[in-house]
PDB file of C-alpha atoms in Angstrom:
ATOM      1  CA  MET A   1     119.112  94.217 111.598  1.00  0.00           C
ATOM      2  CA  LYS A   2     117.697  93.207 114.968  1.00  0.00           C
ATOM      3  CA  PHE A   3     114.200  91.787 115.254  1.00  0.00           C
ATOM      4  CA  GLU A   4     112.801  94.987 116.775  1.00  0.00           C
ATOM      5  CA  GLU A   5     113.912  97.066 113.797  1.00  0.00           C
ATOM      6  CA  PHE A   6     112.730  94.430 111.327  1.00  0.00           C
ATOM      7  CA  ASN A   7     109.366  94.194 113.079  1.00  0.00           C
ATOM      8  CA  ARG A   8     108.935  97.972 113.076  1.00  0.00           C
ATOM      9  CA  TYR A   9     109.838  98.337 109.387  1.00  0.00           C
ATOM     10  CA  LEU A  10     107.748  95.433 108.116  1.00  0.00           C
ATOM     11  CA  SER A  11     104.727  96.118 110.342  1.00  0.00           C
ATOM     12  CA  LYS A  12     104.596  99.747 109.242  1.00  0.00           C
ATOM     13  CA  SER A  13     104.675  98.694 105.586  1.00  0.00           C
ATOM     14  CA  LEU A  14     101.996  96.019 106.033  1.00  0.00           C
ATOM     15  CA  ASP A  15      99.776  98.546 107.808  1.00  0.00           C
ATOM     16  CA  LYS A  16     100.125 100.881 104.819  1.00  0.00           C
ATOM     17  CA  MET A  17      99.211  98.001 102.506  1.00  0.00           C
ATOM     18  CA  ASP A  18      96.231  97.054 104.682  1.00  0.00           C
ATOM     19  CA  ILE A  19      97.462  93.471 105.102  1.00  0.00           C
ATOM     20  CA  SER A  20      96.758  91.789 108.433  1.00  0.00           C
ATOM     21  CA  TYR A  21      99.557  89.995 110.291  1.00  0.00           C
ATOM     22  CA  THR A  22     100.621  88.688 113.693  1.00  0.00           C
ATOM     23  CA  GLU A  23     103.922  89.019 115.498  1.00  0.00           C
ATOM     24  CA  PRO A  24     104.646  85.256 115.205  1.00  0.00           C
ATOM     25  CA  LYS A  25     104.348  85.580 111.412  1.00  0.00           C
ATOM     26  CA  ILE A  26     106.678  88.582 111.445  1.00  0.00           C
ATOM     27  CA  LYS A  27     109.110  86.544 113.545  1.00  0.00           C
ATOM     28  CA  LYS A  28     109.075  83.737 110.977  1.00  0.00           C
ATOM     29  CA  LEU A  29     109.841  86.227 108.197  1.00  0.00           C
ATOM     30  CA  TRP A  30     112.760  87.571 110.240  1.00  0.00           C
ATOM     31  CA  LEU A  31     114.120  84.030 110.664  1.00  0.00           C
ATOM     32  CA  TYR A  32     113.512  83.473 106.944  1.00  0.00           C
ATOM     33  CA  MET A  33     115.545  86.541 105.985  1.00  0.00           C
ATOM     34  CA  ASN A  34     118.477  85.622 108.204  1.00  0.00           C
ATOM     35  CA  PHE A  35     118.504  82.007 107.048  1.00  0.00           C
ATOM     36  CA  LEU A  36     118.311  83.099 103.405  1.00  0.00           C
ATOM     37  CA  LEU A  37     121.310  85.409 103.820  1.00  0.00           C
ATOM     38  CA  LYS A  38     123.275  82.707 105.616  1.00  0.00           C
ATOM     39  CA  GLU A  39     122.586  80.032 102.990  1.00  0.00           C
ATOM     40  CA  ASN A  40     122.990  82.480 100.121  1.00  0.00           C
ATOM     41  CA  LYS A  41     126.708  82.677 100.873  1.00  0.00           C
ATOM     42  CA  LYS A  42     126.940  78.970 100.003  1.00  0.00           C
ATOM     43  CA  TYR A  43     124.450  78.589  97.176  1.00  0.00           C
ATOM     44  CA  ASN A  44     123.799  81.992  95.556  1.00  0.00           C
ATOM     45  CA  LEU A  45     120.018  81.800  95.942  1.00  0.00           C
ATOM     46  CA  THR A  46     119.272  85.480  95.343  1.00  0.00           C
ATOM     47  CA  SER A  47     121.132  88.500  93.978  1.00  0.00           C
ATOM     48  CA  ILE A  48     119.359  90.728  96.514  1.00  0.00           C
ATOM     49  CA  THR A  49     121.346  90.768  99.755  1.00  0.00           C
ATOM     50  CA  ASP A  50     120.526  94.121 101.353  1.00  0.00           C
ATOM     51  CA  LYS A  51     118.060  93.488 104.185  1.00  0.00           C
ATOM     52  CA  GLU A  52     115.692  96.340 103.387  1.00  0.00           C
ATOM     53  CA  GLU A  53     115.715  95.302  99.737  1.00  0.00           C
ATOM     54  CA  ILE A  54     114.838  91.731 100.715  1.00  0.00           C
ATOM     55  CA  ILE A  55     111.911  93.045 102.729  1.00  0.00           C
ATOM     56  CA  LYS A  56     110.649  95.209  99.853  1.00  0.00           C
ATOM     57  CA  LYS A  57     111.482  93.159  96.781  1.00  0.00           C
ATOM     58  CA  HIS A  58     110.863  89.678  98.150  1.00  0.00           C
ATOM     59  CA  PHE A  59     108.609  89.811 101.214  1.00  0.00           C
ATOM     60  CA  LEU A  60     106.339  92.793 100.516  1.00  0.00           C
ATOM     61  CA  ASP A  61     106.242  92.041  96.799  1.00  0.00           C
ATOM     62  CA  SER A  62     105.080  88.498  97.578  1.00  0.00           C
ATOM     63  CA  LEU A  63     102.453  89.673 100.060  1.00  0.00           C
ATOM     64  CA  ALA A  64     101.067  92.626  98.080  1.00  0.00           C
ATOM     65  CA  PRO A  65      98.290  90.678  96.269  1.00  0.00           C
ATOM     66  CA  LEU A  66      96.719  89.572  99.550  1.00  0.00           C
ATOM     67  CA  VAL A  67      94.864  92.858  99.939  1.00  0.00           C
ATOM     68  CA  GLU A  68      92.987  91.959  96.730  1.00  0.00           C
ATOM     69  CA  VAL A  69      92.419  88.256  97.410  1.00  0.00           C
ATOM     70  CA  ASP A  70      89.844  86.361  99.473  1.00  0.00           C
ATOM     71  CA  MET A  71      91.913  83.371 100.559  1.00  0.00           C
ATOM     72  CA  ASP A  72      88.833  81.583 101.912  1.00  0.00           C
ATOM     73  CA  TYR A  73      88.177  80.655  98.297  1.00  0.00           C
ATOM     74  CA  PHE A  74      91.404  78.625  97.972  1.00  0.00           C
ATOM     75  CA  ASP A  75      92.612  75.478  99.714  1.00  0.00           C
ATOM     76  CA  ASN A  76      95.101  73.782  97.389  1.00  0.00           C
ATOM     77  CA  ILE A  77      97.821  76.104  96.031  1.00  0.00           C
ATOM     78  CA  ILE A  78     100.856  75.538  93.821  1.00  0.00           C
ATOM     79  CA  ASP A  79     103.760  77.933  93.227  1.00  0.00           C
ATOM     80  CA  ILE A  80     105.564  77.239  89.940  1.00  0.00           C
ATOM     81  CA  GLY A  81     109.203  78.356  89.842  1.00  0.00           C
ATOM     82  CA  THR A  82     109.163  79.293  93.505  1.00  0.00           C
ATOM     83  CA  GLY A  83     112.945  79.879  93.694  1.00  0.00           C
ATOM     84  CA  PRO A  84     113.881  80.384  97.350  1.00  0.00           C
ATOM     85  CA  GLY A  85     110.171  80.506  98.252  1.00  0.00           C
ATOM     86  CA  PHE A  86     108.691  83.631  96.690  1.00  0.00           C
ATOM     87  CA  PRO A  87     105.762  83.908  96.933  1.00  0.00           C
ATOM     88  CA  GLY A  88     104.836  80.349  97.966  1.00  0.00           C
ATOM     89  CA  MET A  89     106.653  80.015 101.282  1.00  0.00           C
ATOM     90  CA  ILE A  90     105.707  83.558 102.269  1.00  0.00           C
ATOM     91  CA  TRP A  91     102.036  82.750 101.664  1.00  0.00           C
ATOM     92  CA  LYS A  92     102.396  79.479 103.578  1.00  0.00           C
ATOM     93  CA  ILE A  93     103.609  81.447 106.605  1.00  0.00           C
ATOM     94  CA  PHE A  94     100.537  83.665 106.424  1.00  0.00           C
ATOM     95  CA  PHE A  95      98.116  80.796 105.700  1.00  0.00           C
ATOM     96  CA  PRO A  96      99.508  77.774 107.567  1.00  0.00           C
ATOM     97  CA  ASP A  97      96.317  75.716 107.193  1.00  0.00           C
ATOM     98  CA  LYS A  98      96.300  75.850 103.382  1.00  0.00           C
ATOM     99  CA  ARG A  99      97.883  73.106 101.292  1.00  0.00           C
ATOM    100  CA  PHE A 100     100.907  74.282  99.314  1.00  0.00           C
ATOM    101  CA  LEU A 101     103.096  72.662  96.699  1.00  0.00           C
ATOM    102  CA  LEU A 102     106.297  74.594  95.932  1.00  0.00           C
ATOM    103  CA  VAL A 103     107.986  73.593  92.670  1.00  0.00           C
ATOM    104  CA  ASP A 104     111.365  74.542  91.255  1.00  0.00           C
ATOM    105  CA  SER A 105     113.671  73.006  88.654  1.00  0.00           C
ATOM    106  CA  THR A 106     116.846  74.129  90.480  1.00  0.00           C
ATOM    107  CA  LEU A 107     117.883  71.529  93.030  1.00  0.00           C
ATOM    108  CA  LYS A 108     119.825  73.892  95.319  1.00  0.00           C
ATOM    109  CA  LYS A 109     116.712  76.043  95.793  1.00  0.00           C
ATOM    110  CA  VAL A 110     114.574  73.016  96.598  1.00  0.00           C
ATOM    111  CA  LYS A 111     117.159  71.842  99.129  1.00  0.00           C
ATOM    112  CA  PHE A 112     117.184  75.325 100.664  1.00  0.00           C
ATOM    113  CA  LEU A 113     113.395  75.309 101.020  1.00  0.00           C
ATOM    114  CA  LYS A 114     113.433  71.936 102.737  1.00  0.00           C
ATOM    115  CA  LEU A 115     116.013  73.224 105.210  1.00  0.00           C
ATOM    116  CA  LEU A 116     113.971  76.400 105.642  1.00  0.00           C
ATOM    117  CA  SER A 117     110.829  74.431 106.475  1.00  0.00           C
ATOM    118  CA  VAL A 118     112.767  72.837 109.339  1.00  0.00           C
ATOM    119  CA  GLU A 119     114.159  76.215 110.425  1.00  0.00           C
ATOM    120  CA  LEU A 120     110.639  77.707 110.500  1.00  0.00           C
ATOM    121  CA  ASP A 121     108.972  74.560 111.871  1.00  0.00           C
ATOM    122  CA  ILE A 122     106.578  74.383 108.898  1.00  0.00           C
ATOM    123  CA  TYR A 123     105.684  70.846 107.836  1.00  0.00           C
ATOM    124  CA  ASP A 124     101.919  70.351 107.684  1.00  0.00           C
ATOM    125  CA  ASN A 125     100.241  70.574 104.272  1.00  0.00           C
ATOM    126  CA  LEU A 126     103.508  71.545 102.597  1.00  0.00           C
ATOM    127  CA  GLU A 127     105.198  69.695  99.740  1.00  0.00           C
ATOM    128  CA  ILE A 128     108.450  70.934  98.188  1.00  0.00           C
ATOM    129  CA  LYS A 129     109.176  69.334  94.837  1.00  0.00           C
ATOM    130  CA  HIS A 130     112.187  69.352  92.538  1.00  0.00           C
ATOM    131  CA  GLY A 131     111.204  69.039  88.887  1.00  0.00           C
ATOM    132  CA  ARG A 132     110.206  70.732  85.655  1.00  0.00           C
ATOM    133  CA  ALA A 133     106.656  71.965  85.354  1.00  0.00           C
ATOM    134  CA  GLU A 134     106.290  70.309  81.924  1.00  0.00           C
ATOM    135  CA  ASN A 135     106.942  66.889  83.486  1.00  0.00           C
ATOM    136  CA  LEU A 136     105.016  67.298  86.732  1.00  0.00           C
ATOM    137  CA  ALA A 137     101.900  68.611  84.962  1.00  0.00           C
ATOM    138  CA  ASN A 138     101.562  65.295  83.127  1.00  0.00           C
ATOM    139  CA  GLN A 139     101.363  63.339  86.384  1.00  0.00           C
ATOM    140  CA  ASN A 140      97.822  62.511  87.523  1.00  0.00           C
ATOM    141  CA  LYS A 141      98.720  63.489  91.082  1.00  0.00           C
ATOM    142  CA  TYR A 142      99.218  67.118  90.025  1.00  0.00           C
ATOM    143  CA  ARG A 143      97.392  67.671  86.748  1.00  0.00           C
ATOM    144  CA  GLU A 144      94.315  69.915  87.072  1.00  0.00           C
ATOM    145  CA  THR A 145      94.155  69.491  90.862  1.00  0.00           C
ATOM    146  CA  PHE A 146      94.897  73.005  92.168  1.00  0.00           C
ATOM    147  CA  ASP A 147      92.396  75.796  92.819  1.00  0.00           C
ATOM    148  CA  LEU A 148      95.110  78.477  92.750  1.00  0.00           C
ATOM    149  CA  VAL A 149      98.326  78.582  90.705  1.00  0.00           C
ATOM    150  CA  LEU A 150     100.992  81.183  91.532  1.00  0.00           C
ATOM    151  CA  SER A 151     104.023  82.222  89.519  1.00  0.00           C
ATOM    152  CA  ARG A 152     106.416  85.114  90.024  1.00  0.00           C
ATOM    153  CA  ALA A 153     109.378  86.212  87.886  1.00  0.00           C
ATOM    154  CA  VAL A 154     109.589  82.977  85.894  1.00  0.00           C
ATOM    155  CA  ALA A 155     108.926  83.646  82.185  1.00  0.00           C
ATOM    156  CA  PRO A 156     106.835  85.732  79.750  1.00  0.00           C
ATOM    157  CA  LEU A 157     103.143  84.832  79.755  1.00  0.00           C
ATOM    158  CA  ASN A 158     103.188  83.097  76.361  1.00  0.00           C
ATOM    159  CA  ILE A 159     105.667  80.586  77.848  1.00  0.00           C
ATOM    160  CA  LEU A 160     104.429  80.663  81.432  1.00  0.00           C
ATOM    161  CA  SER A 161     100.883  79.783  80.388  1.00  0.00           C
ATOM    162  CA  GLU A 162     101.996  76.316  79.259  1.00  0.00           C
ATOM    163  CA  TYR A 163     103.961  75.783  82.473  1.00  0.00           C
ATOM    164  CA  THR A 164     101.030  76.689  84.715  1.00  0.00           C
ATOM    165  CA  ILE A 165      97.553  76.162  83.219  1.00  0.00           C
ATOM    166  CA  PRO A 166      97.754  72.337  83.147  1.00  0.00           C
ATOM    167  CA  PHE A 167      97.965  72.343  86.973  1.00  0.00           C
ATOM    168  CA  ALA A 168      94.784  74.383  87.422  1.00  0.00           C
ATOM    169  CA  SER A 169      91.412  72.714  87.893  1.00  0.00           C
ATOM    170  CA  GLU A 170      88.477  74.006  85.893  1.00  0.00           C
ATOM    171  CA  LYS A 171      87.078  77.341  87.181  1.00  0.00           C
ATOM    172  CA  SER A 172      90.167  77.850  89.333  1.00  0.00           C
ATOM    173  CA  PHE A 173      92.498  80.867  89.179  1.00  0.00           C
ATOM    174  CA  LEU A 174      96.058  81.671  88.151  1.00  0.00           C
ATOM    175  CA  PHE A 175      97.971  84.626  89.601  1.00  0.00           C
ATOM    176  CA  TYR A 176     100.968  86.015  87.743  1.00  0.00           C
ATOM    177  CA  PHE A 177     103.254  88.642  89.314  1.00  0.00           C
ATOM    178  CA  LYS A 178     104.298  91.067  86.581  1.00  0.00           C
ATOM    179  CA  GLY A 179     105.971  94.425  85.960  1.00  0.00           C
ATOM    180  CA  PRO A 180     105.119  97.382  83.714  1.00  0.00           C
ATOM    181  CA  ASN A 181     105.474  95.358  80.472  1.00  0.00           C
ATOM    182  CA  HIS A 182     102.525  93.113  81.288  1.00  0.00           C
ATOM    183  CA  GLU A 183     100.266  94.553  78.559  1.00  0.00           C
ATOM    184  CA  GLU A 184     102.641  93.440  75.807  1.00  0.00           C
ATOM    185  CA  GLU A 185     102.951  90.010  77.417  1.00  0.00           C
ATOM    186  CA  ILE A 186      99.178  89.650  77.553  1.00  0.00           C
ATOM    187  CA  LYS A 187      98.847  90.470  73.846  1.00  0.00           C
ATOM    188  CA  LYS A 188     101.531  87.974  72.850  1.00  0.00           C
ATOM    189  CA  SER A 189      99.970  85.210  74.976  1.00  0.00           C
ATOM    190  CA  GLN A 190      96.356  85.408  73.730  1.00  0.00           C
ATOM    191  CA  ASN A 191      96.729  82.374  71.458  1.00  0.00           C
ATOM    192  CA  ALA A 192      98.397  80.323  74.200  1.00  0.00           C
ATOM    193  CA  PHE A 193      95.685  80.958  76.776  1.00  0.00           C
ATOM    194  CA  LYS A 194      92.953  80.245  74.203  1.00  0.00           C
ATOM    195  CA  LYS A 195      94.503  76.857  73.371  1.00  0.00           C
ATOM    196  CA  LEU A 196      95.215  75.914  76.975  1.00  0.00           C
ATOM    197  CA  GLY A 197      91.943  77.085  78.494  1.00  0.00           C
ATOM    198  CA  GLY A 198      92.555  80.383  80.273  1.00  0.00           C
ATOM    199  CA  LYS A 199      90.684  83.677  80.239  1.00  0.00           C
ATOM    200  CA  LEU A 200      91.969  87.044  81.465  1.00  0.00           C
ATOM    201  CA  GLU A 201      90.005  88.144  84.528  1.00  0.00           C
ATOM    202  CA  ALA A 202      91.821  91.171  85.976  1.00  0.00           C
ATOM    203  CA  LYS A 203      94.916  93.378  85.945  1.00  0.00           C
ATOM    204  CA  LEU A 204      95.544  94.782  89.408  1.00  0.00           C
ATOM    205  CA  LYS A 205      98.155  97.380  90.275  1.00  0.00           C
ATOM    206  CA  LEU A 206      99.803  96.542  93.577  1.00  0.00           C
ATOM    207  CA  ASN A 207     100.732  98.970  96.322  1.00  0.00           C
ATOM    208  CA  ILE A 208     104.196  98.303  97.745  1.00  0.00           C
ATOM    209  CA  PRO A 209     105.596 101.100  99.959  1.00  0.00           C
ATOM    210  CA  SER A 210     109.013 102.464  98.943  1.00  0.00           C
ATOM    211  CA  LEU A 211     109.238 100.213  95.881  1.00  0.00           C
ATOM    212  CA  GLU A 212     109.899 102.362  92.839  1.00  0.00           C
ATOM    213  CA  ALA A 213     109.037  99.787  90.156  1.00  0.00           C
ATOM    214  CA  ASP A 214     105.368  99.278  89.302  1.00  0.00           C
ATOM    215  CA  ARG A 215     104.051  95.817  90.147  1.00  0.00           C
ATOM    216  CA  TYR A 216     100.886  94.135  88.916  1.00  0.00           C
ATOM    217  CA  LEU A 217      98.897  91.000  89.595  1.00  0.00           C
ATOM    218  CA  ILE A 218      97.559  89.480  86.376  1.00  0.00           C
ATOM    219  CA  VAL A 219      94.625  87.152  87.060  1.00  0.00           C
ATOM    220  CA  TYR A 220      93.400  84.410  84.718  1.00  0.00           C
ATOM    221  CA  LYS A 221      90.573  81.925  85.180  1.00  0.00           C
ATOM    222  CA  LYS A 222      90.695  78.333  83.952  1.00  0.00           C
ATOM    223  CA  THR A 223      87.732  77.993  81.600  1.00  0.00           C
ATOM    224  CA  LYS A 224      88.077  74.460  80.229  1.00  0.00           C
ATOM    225  CA  THR A 225      90.122  71.281  80.481  1.00  0.00           C
ATOM    226  CA  THR A 226      93.601  71.639  79.000  1.00  0.00           C
ATOM    227  CA  PRO A 227      94.150  69.392  75.954  1.00  0.00           C
ATOM    228  CA  LYS A 228      96.151  66.261  76.819  1.00  0.00           C
ATOM    229  CA  ASN A 229      98.995  67.146  74.445  1.00  0.00           C
ATOM    230  CA  TYR A 230      99.939  70.120  76.670  1.00  0.00           C
ATOM    231  CA  PRO A 231     102.333  70.818  78.184  1.00  0.00           C
ATOM    232  CA  ARG A 232     104.750  69.689  75.525  1.00  0.00           C
ATOM    233  CA  LYS A 233     108.013  68.004  76.470  1.00  0.00           C
ATOM    234  CA  ALA A 234     110.478  69.845  78.701  1.00  0.00           C
ATOM    235  CA  GLY A 235     112.133  72.792  76.980  1.00  0.00           C
ATOM    236  CA  THR A 236     109.656  73.029  74.100  1.00  0.00           C
ATOM    237  CA  PRO A 237     107.427  75.814  75.528  1.00  0.00           C
ATOM    238  CA  LYS A 238     110.466  78.093  75.844  1.00  0.00           C
ATOM    239  CA  LYS A 239     111.855  77.208  72.403  1.00  0.00           C
ATOM    240  CA  ARG A 240     108.513  77.351  70.579  1.00  0.00           C
ATOM    241  CA  PRO A 241     105.939  79.397  72.534  1.00  0.00           C
ATOM    242  CA  LEU A 242     102.319  78.889  71.494  1.00  0.00           C
TER     243      LEU A 242
END
C-alpha cells in the first residue's frame, strides 16, 4: 500500500468519525504501519497483518474515543499493557505535547516501541517502560500521578481495575476499550472498583467505519486514594480478582 492510498483510506475514515488530523500525522501512521509489519516478521508483535485490518483494528480503533474526549483536560497519560503501542503511541502521534508513559510486561514489545520512537522521531515527553503494572504502581514516581489512564485489550475489568487504578490521581479518569461483553464485566468488577476507588462515569459506543464488531469506551473516575495494600503482588490480581 503506497502512501497515497493509505492517506486516502485513513483520511476518509477519520472524516467520517469527525476526528481532526494533519498530513504529517497520517504520514507517521503510515511509517508506523510499515515498521510494524517489518518488525513483526522477527518478533510476532501482532496477529493482524493485513494492512486494511491494521488501519481499522489498530489505528482507527485506538483513535475512535477522541471524538468524545476533550484532551485539553489531560496532560500526563499512561497506557497500561500498550503492546506494540495501541492506543498510547497512536495518541502520542496526535498529541505530541502531552506526556505519555507506555507500559508493557513483554520485553520484545517494549524494545519495538523504543525502535519505533526513533523511526518516527518521537522523543519528547515520552517514556517507554518494561515492567508489570503491579510493581510499577507501588513506586512513588508512578503511583497516583496520572490524570488519564488508558488500557485496551488487556484483561477483564475485575482484574484490570487493580492494574490501573493505583496509577490514577484523585479525580482523574480511566478509559477502558471494550467490546460487546462490557456490561457483564462491569457487573463483575463493582466490588473491585469500590475497594480501589473508582466510579463508573460513562459507557460510550464508538463509531469505527467498516469495523463489524461493536466497540465501547468505558469511563471511570478516580474518587478516592487507593489503599496502600493495592495492587497486590504480581500475578495475584489475575489469580484472585477482587
